PDB file of C-alpha atoms in Angstrom:
ATOM      1  CA  MET A   1      -5.624   6.456  14.951  1.00 43.00           C
ATOM      2  CA  GLU A   2      -3.907   3.121  15.497  1.00 50.00           C
ATOM      3  CA  LYS A   3      -5.462   0.406  17.583  1.00 54.00           C
ATOM      4  CA  ALA A   4      -3.213  -2.473  18.579  1.00 59.00           C
ATOM      5  CA  ASP A   5      -6.008  -5.020  18.031  1.00 73.00           C
ATOM      6  CA  SER A   6      -7.171  -3.719  14.643  1.00 86.00           C
ATOM      7  CA  PRO A   7      -5.521  -5.117  11.510  1.00 93.00           C
ATOM      8  CA  LEU A   8      -2.693  -3.194   9.921  1.00 96.00           C
ATOM      9  CA  VAL A   9      -2.961  -2.967   6.125  1.00 96.00           C
ATOM     10  CA  ILE A  10       0.256  -1.965   4.382  1.00 98.00           C
ATOM     11  CA  VAL A  11      -0.072  -1.026   0.709  1.00 97.00           C
ATOM     12  CA  ASP A  12       2.966  -1.092  -1.582  1.00 96.00           C
ATOM     13  CA  ALA A  13       2.031   2.042  -3.548  1.00 94.00           C
ATOM     14  CA  ALA A  14       4.594   1.637  -6.343  1.00 92.00           C
ATOM     15  CA  ASN A  15       3.582  -1.961  -6.973  1.00 92.00           C
ATOM     16  CA  VAL A  16      -0.170  -1.335  -6.893  1.00 92.00           C
ATOM     17  CA  VAL A  17       0.029   1.803  -9.053  1.00 89.00           C
ATOM     18  CA  GLY A  18       2.377   0.064 -11.469  1.00 84.00           C
ATOM     19  CA  SER A  19       0.071  -2.928 -11.902  1.00 84.00           C
ATOM     20  CA  VAL A  20      -2.031  -1.135 -14.543  1.00 79.00           C
ATOM     21  CA  PRO A  21      -0.509   0.616 -17.577  1.00 73.00           C
ATOM     22  CA  ASP A  22      -2.755   3.675 -17.329  1.00 77.00           C
ATOM     23  CA  GLY A  23      -0.117   6.384 -17.738  1.00 76.00           C
ATOM     24  CA  TRP A  24       0.854   6.507 -14.041  1.00 80.00           C
ATOM     25  CA  TRP A  25       4.514   7.005 -15.032  1.00 76.00           C
ATOM     26  CA  ARG A  26       3.720  10.515 -16.256  1.00 83.00           C
ATOM     27  CA  ASP A  27       2.635  11.575 -12.751  1.00 85.00           C
ATOM     28  CA  ARG A  28       3.823   9.116 -10.105  1.00 90.00           C
ATOM     29  CA  ARG A  29       2.877  11.370  -7.230  1.00 92.00           C
ATOM     30  CA  GLY A  30      -0.598  11.997  -8.655  1.00 91.00           C
ATOM     31  CA  ALA A  31      -1.098   8.249  -9.141  1.00 91.00           C
ATOM     32  CA  ALA A  32      -0.132   7.607  -5.504  1.00 94.00           C
ATOM     33  CA  GLU A  33      -2.519  10.368  -4.381  1.00 94.00           C
ATOM     34  CA  ARG A  34      -5.370   8.779  -6.366  1.00 93.00           C
ATOM     35  CA  LEU A  35      -4.620   5.424  -4.730  1.00 93.00           C
ATOM     36  CA  ARG A  36      -4.528   7.097  -1.299  1.00 95.00           C
ATOM     37  CA  ASP A  37      -7.876   8.781  -1.921  1.00 95.00           C
ATOM     38  CA  HIS A  38      -9.401   5.525  -3.160  1.00 93.00           C
ATOM     39  CA  LEU A  39      -8.203   3.731  -0.018  1.00 94.00           C
ATOM     40  CA  ALA A  40      -9.611   6.498   2.192  1.00 94.00           C
ATOM     41  CA  ALA A  41     -13.007   6.275   0.476  1.00 92.00           C
ATOM     42  CA  GLN A  42     -13.271   2.511  -0.094  1.00 89.00           C
ATOM     43  CA  GLY A  43     -11.053   0.907   2.539  1.00 88.00           C
ATOM     44  CA  VAL A  44     -10.103  -2.675   1.731  1.00 87.00           C
ATOM     45  CA  PRO A  45     -12.951  -4.620   0.135  1.00 81.00           C
ATOM     46  CA  GLY A  46     -13.689  -7.858   1.942  1.00 79.00           C
ATOM     47  CA  HIS A  47     -12.148  -6.607   5.194  1.00 79.00           C
ATOM     48  CA  GLU A  48     -14.776  -5.131   7.446  1.00 79.00           C
ATOM     49  CA  GLY A  49     -14.352  -3.247  10.696  1.00 81.00           C
ATOM     50  CA  PRO A  50     -11.688  -0.828  11.831  1.00 87.00           C
ATOM     51  CA  MET A  51      -8.248  -1.101  10.300  1.00 91.00           C
ATOM     52  CA  ASP A  52      -5.151   1.009  10.017  1.00 95.00           C
ATOM     53  CA  ILE A  53      -4.126   1.602   6.418  1.00 96.00           C
ATOM     54  CA  VAL A  54      -0.541   2.602   5.650  1.00 97.00           C
ATOM     55  CA  LEU A  55       0.436   3.591   2.108  1.00 97.00           C
ATOM     56  CA  VAL A  56       4.194   3.202   1.602  1.00 97.00           C
ATOM     57  CA  VAL A  57       5.553   5.519  -1.099  1.00 96.00           C
ATOM     58  CA  GLU A  58       9.018   5.934  -2.546  1.00 93.00           C
ATOM     59  CA  GLY A  59      10.881   7.820  -5.245  1.00 88.00           C
ATOM     60  CA  ALA A  60       8.867  10.457  -7.105  1.00 87.00           C
ATOM     61  CA  ALA A  61       5.821   9.745  -4.921  1.00 89.00           C
ATOM     62  CA  ARG A  62       7.549  10.979  -1.763  1.00 90.00           C
ATOM     63  CA  GLY A  63       5.728  13.978  -0.388  1.00 91.00           C
ATOM     64  CA  VAL A  64       2.234  12.515  -0.694  1.00 95.00           C
ATOM     65  CA  GLU A  65       0.359  13.735   2.373  1.00 96.00           C
ATOM     66  CA  PRO A  66      -1.778  11.554   4.653  1.00 96.00           C
ATOM     67  CA  VAL A  67      -5.555  11.916   4.732  1.00 97.00           C
ATOM     68  CA  PRO A  68      -8.045  10.760   7.355  1.00 96.00           C
ATOM     69  CA  GLY A  69      -8.091   6.985   7.218  1.00 94.00           C
ATOM     70  CA  VAL A  70      -4.762   6.562   5.407  1.00 96.00           C
ATOM     71  CA  ARG A  71      -1.321   7.109   6.907  1.00 97.00           C
ATOM     72  CA  VAL A  72       1.371   7.726   4.299  1.00 97.00           C
ATOM     73  CA  GLU A  73       4.969   6.752   4.946  1.00 96.00           C
ATOM     74  CA  ALA A  74       7.784   7.750   2.616  1.00 95.00           C
ATOM     75  CA  ALA A  75      10.372   4.995   2.554  1.00 95.00           C
ATOM     76  CA  PRO A  76      13.791   6.452   3.374  1.00 92.00           C
ATOM     77  CA  GLY A  77      15.353   3.954   0.956  1.00 90.00           C
ATOM     78  CA  SER A  78      13.821   0.817  -0.485  1.00 92.00           C
ATOM     79  CA  GLY A  79      10.030   0.671  -0.231  1.00 94.00           C
ATOM     80  CA  ASP A  80      10.229  -3.096   0.200  1.00 95.00           C
ATOM     81  CA  ASP A  81      12.670  -2.803   3.119  1.00 96.00           C
ATOM     82  CA  HIS A  82      10.419  -0.234   4.779  1.00 97.00           C
ATOM     83  CA  ILE A  83       7.373  -2.490   4.392  1.00 97.00           C
ATOM     84  CA  VAL A  84       9.296  -5.412   5.923  1.00 98.00           C
ATOM     85  CA  ALA A  85      10.313  -3.186   8.848  1.00 97.00           C
ATOM     86  CA  LEU A  86       6.684  -2.133   9.423  1.00 98.00           C
ATOM     87  CA  VAL A  87       5.590  -5.775   9.448  1.00 98.00           C
ATOM     88  CA  ALA A  88       8.367  -6.662  11.904  1.00 97.00           C
ATOM     89  CA  GLU A  89       7.355  -3.773  14.192  1.00 96.00           C
ATOM     90  CA  ALA A  90       3.715  -4.932  14.229  1.00 95.00           C
ATOM     91  CA  GLY A  91       4.487  -7.835  16.555  1.00 90.00           C
ATOM     92  CA  ASP A  92       1.438 -10.067  17.071  1.00 90.00           C
ATOM     93  CA  ARG A  93      -0.918  -7.649  15.377  1.00 93.00           C
ATOM     94  CA  PRO A  94      -2.653  -8.997  12.247  1.00 95.00           C
ATOM     95  CA  VAL A  95      -1.013  -7.564   9.114  1.00 97.00           C
ATOM     96  CA  LEU A  96      -2.109  -7.621   5.486  1.00 96.00           C
ATOM     97  CA  VAL A  97       0.405  -6.479   2.867  1.00 97.00           C
ATOM     98  CA  VAL A  98      -0.932  -5.534  -0.562  1.00 96.00           C
ATOM     99  CA  THR A  99       1.654  -6.219  -3.281  1.00 95.00           C
ATOM    100  CA  ALA A 100       2.393  -8.506  -6.212  1.00 90.00           C
ATOM    101  CA  ASP A 101       6.148  -8.387  -5.657  1.00 94.00           C
ATOM    102  CA  ARG A 102       7.162 -12.041  -5.181  1.00 95.00           C
ATOM    103  CA  GLU A 103      10.269 -11.385  -3.118  1.00 96.00           C
ATOM    104  CA  LEU A 104       8.446  -8.910  -0.865  1.00 97.00           C
ATOM    105  CA  ARG A 105       5.597 -11.420  -0.457  1.00 96.00           C
ATOM    106  CA  ARG A 106       8.094 -14.068   0.663  1.00 97.00           C
ATOM    107  CA  ARG A 107       9.782 -11.730   3.137  1.00 97.00           C
ATOM    108  CA  VAL A 108       6.590 -10.546   4.837  1.00 98.00           C
ATOM    109  CA  GLU A 109       4.973 -13.997   4.894  1.00 97.00           C
ATOM    110  CA  GLU A 110       8.048 -15.243   6.773  1.00 97.00           C
ATOM    111  CA  LEU A 111       7.184 -12.643   9.417  1.00 97.00           C
ATOM    112  CA  GLY A 112       3.571 -13.851   9.630  1.00 96.00           C
ATOM    113  CA  ALA A 113       1.813 -11.300   7.424  1.00 97.00           C
ATOM    114  CA  GLU A 114      -0.941 -12.203   5.001  1.00 96.00           C
ATOM    115  CA  VAL A 115      -0.573 -10.976   1.425  1.00 96.00           C
ATOM    116  CA  ALA A 116      -3.111  -9.834  -1.150  1.00 94.00           C
ATOM    117  CA  GLY A 117      -2.577  -8.735  -4.734  1.00 91.00           C
ATOM    118  CA  PRO A 118      -3.040  -5.225  -6.154  1.00 91.00           C
ATOM    119  CA  ARG A 119      -6.552  -5.939  -7.453  1.00 88.00           C
ATOM    120  CA  THR A 120      -7.672  -6.010  -3.833  1.00 87.00           C
ATOM    121  CA  VAL A 121      -7.369  -2.217  -3.577  1.00 87.00           C
ATOM    122  CA  ARG A 122      -6.702  -0.903  -7.062  1.00 75.00           C
ATOM    123  CA  PRO A 123      -8.986   1.876  -8.300  1.00 62.00           C
ATOM    124  CA  ALA A 124     -10.439   1.658 -11.784  1.00 58.00           C
ATOM    125  CA  PRO A 125      -7.917   2.698 -14.462  1.00 57.00           C
ATOM    126  CA  ARG A 126      -7.925   6.327 -15.573  1.00 55.00           C
ATOM    127  CA  ARG A 127      -8.930   7.042 -19.107  1.00 53.00           C
ATOM    128  CA  ASP A 128      -6.982  10.149 -20.151  1.00 50.00           C
TER     129      ASP A 128
END
């Protein structure tokens, strides 16, 4: 459920999942699903109140289903381009983008979004 006055949090799934070498490359979709489930359970630490969380997936993670509290969007092409488009569509709404990608950070900050690094939302590494 989107509310125009609640913050929009856009999570760059590939970047956040890839920020820890925990074997995610063996199951990209599973890693994105774990991140989605963590976001649904924990939200965004340090950001209280209602928010809309969007997990942007691409490549092998396409097909991850949404869950209550987390909308999942499969980028039709570049995940970064899709995130930039979502920020642009948000208008005056507050937006937080979670990524460590420097170029993506620059692009979304130019549009007025705030940026936080992967540690903001990253679940604890798996120990397989």
